[in-house]
Amino acid sequence: MSESRTVPAEAVDEQQPPAAGERPEVSASAAPTWWVWLAAWPVTAVFILSNAATPLYVLWQSDIGFSKGTLTVIFACYIAGLLGSLLVSGVVSDRLGRKPVLLPALALAVAACVIFATASSVVALVVARLFTGIAVGAVVSAGMAAVTDVAGPGHKRLAALLASCAMVFGAGLGPLLAGILSESVPAPTVTVFVVEIILLATAVLVVLRMPVRRPAKAAKGAWVRVPGVPHSAGRQLVLGIAVFAPGITATSFVLSLGPSLLSGLLGTTSRIVAGAMAFVMFLAATGVQFAVQKLGRRTILTAGAVSTTLGMVTLIIAVHMSSVLVLIASALLAGAGQGMGQLGGLSLLNSSVPPQRLAEANAALNVGGYVPAGILPVSAGYLSDAVGLTSGATIFGIVLMGLAVVGGLVVVAGRRRVPESA
């Protein structure tokens, strides 16, 4: 098979040239569509790990003993690792290629699984979450960019859709699998992560065979820096963060304090129920992206801001009515808000940022989203310890609702500058 002529001259194969008699590696622009779907699997596999611990915290809290505030700090260590990773992984991926970033990230994810499986202290949980965050940071920059590379210039919207859905579907599948396994098999905190190691091993095989390329010329500038985008794409980045940040902060709150809310509202510590709520939240985030993929980017972002706003309204109602059904509705709206904000942001970047800066651009979008996603839920956790879960959740909901409204207004104000389609 001959290589496509559409590959830029400044790109070279990620792997060495094939030996005589071997088939050459398929170029990124010539890869079949099924490879685009398969390239999203490493993103899914790592994001399964990202939230797999969520239903298990009740077990660790019982065995080790720690407060809701400590629980949100453990969650925040994941955010800290992710943000630290984003300062490096996007730039390194754009300079050295996707595989040199993805393979170490997958190895670190496996190490996190081993630590989770043997954890007997808060320190172990902190280290495992930190390693998980670093791995996730590498995947949201290099992994999502790899999906775009494999898709080629003719399928940028498909790449944005699959990369975004891979993230949210994995984030939802993790707690569901963990909840079911932890209730049905012995040694749940071990079995869950053994299964995840197997999934990560398959992701390694995909990365090794992935038809991606690397730049031949090294870019200039510091290797460790706050990720950014070309000046011409600055407005697109701001619009994406304006909606994505409130959305992912809302889902982060549900992940960190959702089990506590369920326990307070329903009086249950069922790990299946906690995992199922997280799963349906991210299932909504996945499904809504397929539903709105043909709409204009401005419309998608505006709808995302509205959904997050409504999610916070229903969260406040849920905690005051002690209604589990309303709480689930809040989770669904939060998931839809993150999904649309993420899809709109990634689509804008895919359409405006050149491939040699795409991983860094993805990192910039996620930095903008995960900073409030780390700060606000932690604040809500400690606030809940001080004034009660109902008051803490109410204050969080009001603050985030305000941020979502501002994000929607930013998108509406920039409607003349945001392209509606590719």
GROMACS .gro file of C-alpha atoms in nm:
model
  422
    1MET     CA    1   0.000   0.000   0.000
    2SER     CA    2   0.148   0.335  -0.095
    3GLU     CA    3   0.154   0.625   0.146
    4SER     CA    4  -0.093   0.909   0.103
    5ARG     CA    5   0.037   1.220  -0.072
    6THR     CA    6  -0.157   1.442   0.170
    7VAL     CA    7   0.086   1.385   0.459
    8PRO     CA    8   0.287   1.703   0.525
    9ALA     CA    9   0.650   1.695   0.419
   10GLU     CA   10   0.758   1.792   0.769
   11ALA     CA   11   0.618   1.469   0.915
   12VAL     CA   12   0.801   1.139   0.951
   13ASP     CA   13   0.690   0.796   1.063
   14GLU     CA   14   0.662   0.739   1.438
   15GLN     CA   15   0.827   0.399   1.383
   16GLN     CA   16   1.135   0.300   1.184
   17PRO     CA   17   1.094   0.229   0.809
   18PRO     CA   18   0.974  -0.129   0.747
   19ALA     CA   19   1.224  -0.395   0.651
   20ALA     CA   20   1.227  -0.544   0.304
   21GLY     CA   21   0.917  -0.750   0.237
   22GLU     CA   22   0.712  -0.588   0.514
   23ARG     CA   23   0.409  -0.371   0.455
   24PRO     CA   24   0.468  -0.004   0.532
   25GLU     CA   25   0.280   0.154   0.817
   26VAL     CA   26  -0.042   0.321   0.702
   27SER     CA   27  -0.013   0.697   0.717
   28ALA     CA   28  -0.237   0.897   0.946
   29SER     CA   29  -0.432   1.053   0.658
   30ALA     CA   30  -0.475   0.717   0.481
   31ALA     CA   31  -0.597   0.519   0.785
   32PRO     CA   32  -0.938   0.354   0.744
   33THR     CA   33  -1.229   0.483   0.949
   34TRP     CA   34  -1.224   0.188   1.187
   35TRP     CA   35  -0.876   0.294   1.295
   36VAL     CA   36  -1.019   0.630   1.403
   37TRP     CA   37  -1.259   0.448   1.636
   38LEU     CA   38  -0.984   0.216   1.759
   39ALA     CA   39  -0.746   0.507   1.823
   40ALA     CA   40  -0.996   0.640   2.079
   41TRP     CA   41  -0.970   0.321   2.290
   42PRO     CA   42  -0.660   0.425   2.491
   43VAL     CA   43  -0.849   0.740   2.594
   44THR     CA   44  -1.143   0.527   2.709
   45ALA     CA   45  -0.923   0.277   2.893
   46VAL     CA   46  -0.743   0.544   3.097
   47PHE     CA   47  -1.065   0.729   3.174
   48ILE     CA   48  -1.220   0.406   3.302
   49LEU     CA   49  -0.944   0.414   3.563
   50SER     CA   50  -1.001   0.785   3.631
   51ASN     CA   51  -1.330   0.720   3.811
   52ALA     CA   52  -1.310   0.349   3.893
   53ALA     CA   53  -1.232   0.430   4.256
   54THR     CA   54  -1.549   0.639   4.304
   55PRO     CA   55  -1.780   0.360   4.436
   56LEU     CA   56  -1.496   0.212   4.644
   57TYR     CA   57  -1.431   0.513   4.865
   58VAL     CA   58  -1.703   0.402   5.108
   59LEU     CA   59  -1.502   0.083   5.165
   60TRP     CA   60  -1.178   0.272   5.219
   61GLN     CA   61  -1.353   0.522   5.445
   62SER     CA   62  -1.477   0.233   5.658
   63ASP     CA   63  -1.141   0.056   5.668
   64ILE     CA   64  -0.909   0.358   5.696
   65GLY     CA   65  -1.137   0.633   5.828
   66PHE     CA   66  -1.142   0.981   5.676
   67SER     CA   67  -1.388   1.270   5.636
   68LYS     CA   68  -1.570   1.412   5.334
   69GLY     CA   69  -1.314   1.691   5.326
   70THR     CA   70  -1.030   1.439   5.307
   71LEU     CA   71  -1.219   1.255   5.033
   72THR     CA   72  -1.234   1.566   4.819
   73VAL     CA   73  -0.861   1.627   4.883
   74ILE     CA   74  -0.788   1.277   4.751
   75PHE     CA   75  -0.993   1.365   4.447
   76ALA     CA   76  -0.809   1.697   4.415
   77CYS     CA   77  -0.472   1.517   4.409
   78TYR     CA   78  -0.593   1.362   4.087
   79ILE     CA   79  -0.662   1.711   3.952
   80ALA     CA   80  -0.315   1.826   4.067
   81GLY     CA   81  -0.146   1.537   3.886
   82LEU     CA   82  -0.355   1.602   3.577
   83LEU     CA   83  -0.274   1.974   3.568
   84GLY     CA   84   0.096   1.909   3.624
   85SER     CA   85   0.091   1.657   3.341
   86LEU     CA   86  -0.080   1.904   3.110
   87LEU     CA   87   0.207   2.151   3.158
   88VAL     CA   88   0.438   1.899   2.992
   89SER     CA   89   0.251   1.634   2.793
   90GLY     CA   90   0.099   1.854   2.524
   91VAL     CA   91   0.429   2.019   2.430
   92VAL     CA   92   0.623   1.690   2.446
   93SER     CA   93   0.363   1.515   2.232
   94ASP     CA   94   0.373   1.785   1.965
   95ARG     CA   95   0.754   1.768   1.955
   96LEU     CA   96   0.832   1.397   1.997
   97GLY     CA   97   0.509   1.233   1.882
   98ARG     CA   98   0.205   1.074   2.042
   99LYS     CA   99   0.348   0.732   2.129
  100PRO     CA  100   0.641   0.857   2.344
  101VAL     CA  101   0.380   1.024   2.567
  102LEU     CA  102   0.103   0.764   2.558
  103LEU     CA  103   0.312   0.457   2.639
  104PRO     CA  104   0.465   0.597   2.964
  105ALA     CA  105   0.120   0.728   3.059
  106LEU     CA  106  -0.030   0.380   3.024
  107ALA     CA  107   0.256   0.236   3.232
  108LEU     CA  108   0.186   0.491   3.506
  109ALA     CA  109  -0.184   0.402   3.494
  110VAL     CA  110  -0.093   0.037   3.555
  111ALA     CA  111   0.121   0.145   3.853
  112ALA     CA  112  -0.178   0.337   3.990
  113CYS     CA  113  -0.389   0.022   3.965
  114VAL     CA  114  -0.133  -0.174   4.167
  115ILE     CA  115  -0.126   0.093   4.439
  116PHE     CA  116  -0.507   0.112   4.453
  117ALA     CA  117  -0.530  -0.266   4.483
  118THR     CA  118  -0.293  -0.271   4.784
  119ALA     CA  119  -0.391   0.060   4.947
  120SER     CA  120  -0.416   0.062   5.326
  121SER     CA  121  -0.371   0.433   5.400
  122VAL     CA  122  -0.478   0.777   5.282
  123VAL     CA  123  -0.123   0.834   5.154
  124ALA     CA  124  -0.153   0.533   4.922
  125LEU     CA  125  -0.483   0.661   4.787
  126VAL     CA  126  -0.330   1.005   4.733
  127VAL     CA  127  -0.035   0.858   4.538
  128ALA     CA  128  -0.263   0.636   4.329
  129ARG     CA  129  -0.487   0.930   4.244
  130LEU     CA  130  -0.185   1.145   4.164
  131PHE     CA  131  -0.050   0.883   3.922
  132THR     CA  132  -0.396   0.850   3.768
  133GLY     CA  133  -0.415   1.225   3.714
  134ILE     CA  134  -0.075   1.233   3.543
  135ALA     CA  135  -0.183   0.952   3.310
  136VAL     CA  136  -0.513   1.122   3.232
  137GLY     CA  137  -0.337   1.452   3.158
  138ALA     CA  138  -0.118   1.280   2.902
  139VAL     CA  139  -0.414   1.109   2.742
  140VAL     CA  140  -0.635   1.417   2.710
  141SER     CA  141  -0.354   1.597   2.527
  142ALA     CA  142  -0.162   1.332   2.331
  143GLY     CA  143  -0.439   1.072   2.310
  144MET     CA  144  -0.705   1.305   2.178
  145ALA     CA  145  -0.459   1.459   1.933
  146ALA     CA  146  -0.369   1.108   1.814
  147VAL     CA  147  -0.733   1.045   1.725
  148THR     CA  148  -0.729   1.360   1.509
  149ASP     CA  149  -0.398   1.256   1.352
  150VAL     CA  150  -0.535   0.915   1.256
  151ALA     CA  151  -0.858   1.067   1.121
  152GLY     CA  152  -0.671   1.302   0.888
  153PRO     CA  153  -0.780   1.647   0.769
  154GLY     CA  154  -1.101   1.520   0.609
  155HIS     CA  155  -1.260   1.389   0.932
  156LYS     CA  156  -1.186   1.651   1.196
  157ARG     CA  157  -1.540   1.667   1.329
  158LEU     CA  158  -1.557   1.287   1.359
  159ALA     CA  159  -1.225   1.293   1.545
  160ALA     CA  160  -1.350   1.557   1.789
  161LEU     CA  161  -1.669   1.359   1.848
  162LEU     CA  162  -1.495   1.026   1.906
  163ALA     CA  163  -1.219   1.171   2.124
  164SER     CA  164  -1.469   1.357   2.340
  165CYS     CA  165  -1.706   1.060   2.368
  166ALA     CA  166  -1.419   0.825   2.450
  167MET     CA  167  -1.333   1.047   2.745
  168VAL     CA  168  -1.682   1.078   2.893
  169PHE     CA  169  -1.786   0.718   2.818
  170GLY     CA  170  -1.477   0.583   2.991
  171ALA     CA  171  -1.533   0.819   3.283
  172GLY     CA  172  -1.882   0.676   3.325
  173LEU     CA  173  -1.801   0.312   3.257
  174GLY     CA  174  -1.532   0.305   3.527
  175PRO     CA  175  -1.757   0.360   3.830
  176LEU     CA  176  -2.030   0.134   3.690
  177LEU     CA  177  -1.790  -0.158   3.641
  178ALA     CA  178  -1.632  -0.092   3.979
  179GLY     CA  179  -1.970  -0.075   4.151
  180ILE     CA  180  -2.093  -0.402   3.998
  181LEU     CA  181  -1.768  -0.591   4.054
  182SER     CA  182  -1.728  -0.463   4.409
  183GLU     CA  183  -2.074  -0.596   4.502
  184SER     CA  184  -2.046  -0.930   4.324
  185VAL     CA  185  -1.687  -1.056   4.352
  186PRO     CA  186  -1.453  -1.116   4.647
  187ALA     CA  187  -1.176  -0.870   4.735
  188PRO     CA  188  -1.344  -0.587   4.542
  189THR     CA  189  -1.068  -0.329   4.583
  190VAL     CA  190  -0.829  -0.580   4.424
  191THR     CA  191  -1.047  -0.735   4.154
  192VAL     CA  192  -1.160  -0.402   4.009
  193PHE     CA  193  -0.804  -0.293   3.939
  194VAL     CA  194  -0.691  -0.631   3.807
  195VAL     CA  195  -0.964  -0.598   3.543
  196GLU     CA  196  -0.848  -0.243   3.468
  197ILE     CA  197  -0.488  -0.361   3.420
  198ILE     CA  198  -0.613  -0.602   3.153
  199LEU     CA  199  -0.797  -0.317   2.977
  200LEU     CA  200  -0.487  -0.098   2.990
  201ALA     CA  201  -0.280  -0.380   2.838
  202THR     CA  202  -0.509  -0.385   2.535
  203ALA     CA  203  -0.468  -0.008   2.507
  204VAL     CA  204  -0.090  -0.053   2.496
  205LEU     CA  205  -0.130  -0.290   2.201
  206VAL     CA  206  -0.343  -0.031   2.018
  207VAL     CA  207  -0.088   0.246   2.075
  208LEU     CA  208   0.198   0.027   1.953
  209ARG     CA  209   0.018  -0.033   1.621
  210MET     CA  210  -0.142   0.311   1.588
  211PRO     CA  211  -0.065   0.474   1.247
  212VAL     CA  212   0.046   0.814   1.372
  213ARG     CA  213   0.333   1.038   1.271
  214ARG     CA  214   0.565   1.275   1.449
  215PRO     CA  215   0.705   1.613   1.346
  216ALA     CA  216   1.055   1.611   1.199
  217LYS     CA  217   1.135   1.959   1.331
  218ALA     CA  218   1.141   2.042   1.701
  219ALA     CA  219   0.931   2.343   1.799
  220LYS     CA  220   1.083   2.631   1.989
  221GLY     CA  221   1.009   2.740   2.345
  222ALA     CA  222   1.018   2.586   2.692
  223TRP     CA  223   0.933   2.219   2.738
  224VAL     CA  224   0.743   2.289   3.059
  225ARG     CA  225   0.496   2.576   3.033
  226VAL     CA  226   0.135   2.671   3.067
  227PRO     CA  227  -0.017   2.529   2.747
  228GLY     CA  228  -0.163   2.770   2.497
  229VAL     CA  229  -0.278   2.808   2.139
  230PRO     CA  230  -0.172   3.020   1.841
  231HIS     CA  231  -0.291   3.378   1.873
  232SER     CA  232  -0.544   3.328   1.595
  233ALA     CA  233  -0.718   3.052   1.797
  234GLY     CA  234  -0.727   3.237   2.130
  235ARG     CA  235  -1.095   3.332   2.100
  236GLN     CA  236  -1.195   2.972   2.025
  237LEU     CA  237  -1.010   2.853   2.334
  238VAL     CA  238  -1.183   3.108   2.557
  239LEU     CA  239  -1.526   3.014   2.426
  240GLY     CA  240  -1.460   2.643   2.482
  241ILE     CA  241  -1.336   2.695   2.839
  242ALA     CA  242  -1.630   2.924   2.922
  243VAL     CA  243  -1.872   2.632   2.884
  244PHE     CA  244  -1.649   2.327   2.941
  245ALA     CA  245  -1.517   2.448   3.279
  246PRO     CA  246  -1.856   2.478   3.456
  247GLY     CA  247  -1.970   2.150   3.299
  248ILE     CA  248  -1.674   1.941   3.414
  249THR     CA  249  -1.682   2.109   3.757
  250ALA     CA  250  -2.043   1.996   3.795
  251THR     CA  251  -1.961   1.635   3.707
  252SER     CA  252  -1.655   1.644   3.935
  253PHE     CA  253  -1.881   1.742   4.223
  254VAL     CA  254  -2.113   1.449   4.154
  255LEU     CA  255  -1.817   1.211   4.140
  256SER     CA  256  -1.657   1.332   4.463
  257LEU     CA  257  -1.965   1.393   4.679
  258GLY     CA  258  -2.235   1.199   4.491
  259PRO     CA  259  -2.206   0.889   4.714
  260SER     CA  260  -2.237   1.111   5.024
  261LEU     CA  261  -2.545   1.279   4.878
  262LEU     CA  262  -2.700   0.942   4.799
  263SER     CA  263  -2.628   0.822   5.150
  264GLY     CA  264  -2.784   1.133   5.299
  265LEU     CA  265  -3.089   1.135   5.070
  266LEU     CA  266  -3.153   0.764   5.028
  267GLY     CA  267  -2.977   0.616   5.329
  268THR     CA  268  -2.785   0.372   5.109
  269THR     CA  269  -2.416   0.304   5.063
  270SER     CA  270  -2.471   0.069   4.769
  271ARG     CA  271  -2.170   0.086   4.544
  272ILE     CA  272  -2.379  -0.022   4.247
  273VAL     CA  273  -2.617   0.271   4.297
  274ALA     CA  274  -2.328   0.518   4.329
  275GLY     CA  275  -2.157   0.373   4.023
  276ALA     CA  276  -2.479   0.368   3.824
  277MET     CA  277  -2.547   0.736   3.894
  278ALA     CA  278  -2.201   0.828   3.768
  279PHE     CA  279  -2.251   0.603   3.466
  280VAL     CA  280  -2.583   0.753   3.360
  281MET     CA  281  -2.434   1.100   3.404
  282PHE     CA  282  -2.155   1.025   3.159
  283LEU     CA  283  -2.386   0.820   2.938
  284ALA     CA  284  -2.586   1.140   2.900
  285ALA     CA  285  -2.262   1.322   2.818
  286THR     CA  286  -2.187   1.063   2.548
  287GLY     CA  287  -2.535   1.039   2.400
  288VAL     CA  288  -2.593   1.412   2.380
  289GLN     CA  289  -2.276   1.457   2.174
  290PHE     CA  290  -2.399   1.215   1.908
  291ALA     CA  291  -2.737   1.388   1.917
  292VAL     CA  292  -2.600   1.741   1.862
  293GLN     CA  293  -2.296   1.666   1.645
  294LYS     CA  294  -2.453   1.817   1.333
  295LEU     CA  295  -2.552   2.141   1.503
  296GLY     CA  296  -2.341   2.454   1.482
  297ARG     CA  297  -2.066   2.497   1.738
  298ARG     CA  298  -2.221   2.810   1.889
  299THR     CA  299  -2.551   2.628   1.934
  300ILE     CA  300  -2.377   2.333   2.099
  301LEU     CA  301  -2.187   2.557   2.342
  302THR     CA  302  -2.497   2.760   2.429
  303ALA     CA  303  -2.695   2.443   2.495
  304GLY     CA  304  -2.413   2.315   2.714
  305ALA     CA  305  -2.421   2.628   2.930
  306VAL     CA  306  -2.799   2.605   2.965
  307SER     CA  307  -2.779   2.238   3.061
  308THR     CA  308  -2.519   2.301   3.333
  309THR     CA  309  -2.726   2.590   3.470
  310LEU     CA  310  -3.037   2.371   3.490
  311GLY     CA  311  -2.827   2.096   3.648
  312MET     CA  312  -2.732   2.325   3.935
  313VAL     CA  313  -3.093   2.440   3.981
  314THR     CA  314  -3.205   2.077   4.011
  315LEU     CA  315  -2.914   1.998   4.246
  316ILE     CA  316  -3.033   2.266   4.487
  317ILE     CA  317  -3.390   2.138   4.463
  318ALA     CA  318  -3.274   1.779   4.517
  319VAL     CA  319  -3.085   1.843   4.840
  320HIS     CA  320  -3.369   2.051   4.986
  321MET     CA  321  -3.638   1.800   4.886
  322SER     CA  322  -3.423   1.496   4.971
  323SER     CA  323  -3.523   1.359   4.631
  324VAL     CA  324  -3.306   1.095   4.469
  325LEU     CA  325  -3.490   1.124   4.137
  326VAL     CA  326  -3.422   1.498   4.120
  327LEU     CA  327  -3.058   1.432   4.215
  328ILE     CA  328  -3.027   1.189   3.924
  329ALA     CA  329  -3.186   1.447   3.695
  330SER     CA  330  -2.924   1.695   3.813
  331ALA     CA  331  -2.648   1.445   3.730
  332LEU     CA  332  -2.792   1.389   3.381
  333LEU     CA  333  -2.804   1.762   3.312
  334ALA     CA  334  -2.452   1.807   3.444
  335GLY     CA  335  -2.328   1.527   3.219
  336ALA     CA  336  -2.499   1.677   2.917
  337GLY     CA  337  -2.348   2.016   2.999
  338GLN     CA  338  -1.996   1.876   3.017
  339GLY     CA  339  -2.046   1.671   2.700
  340MET     CA  340  -2.162   1.964   2.491
  341GLY     CA  341  -1.903   2.202   2.632
  342GLN     CA  342  -1.629   1.950   2.564
  343LEU     CA  343  -1.746   1.870   2.211
  344GLY     CA  344  -1.788   2.236   2.122
  345GLY     CA  345  -1.445   2.325   2.259
  346LEU     CA  346  -1.264   2.038   2.088
  347SER     CA  347  -1.440   2.107   1.757
  348LEU     CA  348  -1.333   2.472   1.766
  349LEU     CA  349  -0.971   2.377   1.835
  350ASN     CA  350  -0.963   2.102   1.571
  351SER     CA  351  -1.083   2.351   1.311
  352SER     CA  352  -0.848   2.636   1.402
  353VAL     CA  353  -0.523   2.489   1.542
  354PRO     CA  354  -0.256   2.329   1.319
  355PRO     CA  355  -0.163   1.965   1.392
  356GLN     CA  356   0.180   2.058   1.531
  357ARG     CA  357   0.011   2.255   1.814
  358LEU     CA  358  -0.303   2.043   1.863
  359ALA     CA  359  -0.194   1.839   2.166
  360GLU     CA  360  -0.089   2.158   2.344
  361ALA     CA  361  -0.423   2.317   2.253
  362ASN     CA  362  -0.610   2.019   2.396
  363ALA     CA  363  -0.402   2.054   2.712
  364ALA     CA  364  -0.491   2.425   2.734
  365LEU     CA  365  -0.863   2.350   2.710
  366ASN     CA  366  -0.838   2.093   2.988
  367VAL     CA  367  -0.629   2.317   3.213
  368GLY     CA  368  -0.902   2.578   3.186
  369GLY     CA  369  -1.162   2.318   3.276
  370TYR     CA  370  -0.989   2.123   3.550
  371VAL     CA  371  -0.866   2.419   3.760
  372PRO     CA  372  -1.219   2.505   3.882
  373ALA     CA  373  -1.307   2.133   3.878
  374GLY     CA  374  -1.036   2.081   4.139
  375ILE     CA  375  -1.092   2.389   4.354
  376LEU     CA  376  -1.471   2.414   4.382
  377PRO     CA  377  -1.560   2.052   4.477
  378VAL     CA  378  -1.284   2.050   4.741
  379SER     CA  379  -1.420   2.375   4.882
  380ALA     CA  380  -1.771   2.226   4.880
  381GLY     CA  381  -1.645   1.915   5.063
  382TYR     CA  382  -1.489   2.110   5.349
  383LEU     CA  383  -1.782   2.350   5.355
  384SER     CA  384  -2.016   2.051   5.388
  385ASP     CA  385  -1.815   1.925   5.686
  386ALA     CA  386  -1.858   2.268   5.850
  387VAL     CA  387  -2.217   2.365   5.771
  388GLY     CA  388  -2.377   2.040   5.656
  389LEU     CA  389  -2.415   1.866   5.323
  390THR     CA  390  -2.737   2.047   5.228
  391SER     CA  391  -2.595   2.395   5.283
  392GLY     CA  392  -2.260   2.306   5.124
  393ALA     CA  393  -2.424   2.164   4.812
  394THR     CA  394  -2.657   2.465   4.789
  395ILE     CA  395  -2.373   2.717   4.800
  396PHE     CA  396  -2.177   2.515   4.544
  397GLY     CA  397  -2.480   2.501   4.315
  398ILE     CA  398  -2.536   2.877   4.331
  399VAL     CA  399  -2.171   2.957   4.256
  400LEU     CA  400  -2.148   2.716   3.965
  401MET     CA  401  -2.482   2.824   3.827
  402GLY     CA  402  -2.346   3.177   3.809
  403LEU     CA  403  -2.034   3.058   3.625
  404ALA     CA  404  -2.245   2.862   3.376
  405VAL     CA  405  -2.463   3.165   3.306
  406VAL     CA  406  -2.155   3.379   3.248
  407GLY     CA  407  -2.017   3.113   3.013
  408GLY     CA  408  -2.337   3.112   2.812
  409LEU     CA  409  -2.334   3.490   2.787
  410VAL     CA  410  -1.973   3.483   2.664
  411VAL     CA  411  -2.073   3.246   2.384
  412VAL     CA  412  -2.376   3.452   2.290
  413ALA     CA  413  -2.170   3.771   2.291
  414GLY     CA  414  -1.919   3.611   2.055
  415ARG     CA  415  -2.178   3.460   1.822
  416ARG     CA  416  -2.060   3.659   1.519
  417ARG     CA  417  -1.707   3.531   1.557
  418VAL     CA  418  -1.774   3.162   1.619
  419PRO     CA  419  -1.807   2.953   1.301
  420GLU     CA  420  -2.118   2.740   1.305
  421SER     CA  421  -1.975   2.450   1.105
  422ALA     CA  422  -1.652   2.315   0.968
   0.00000   0.00000   0.00000
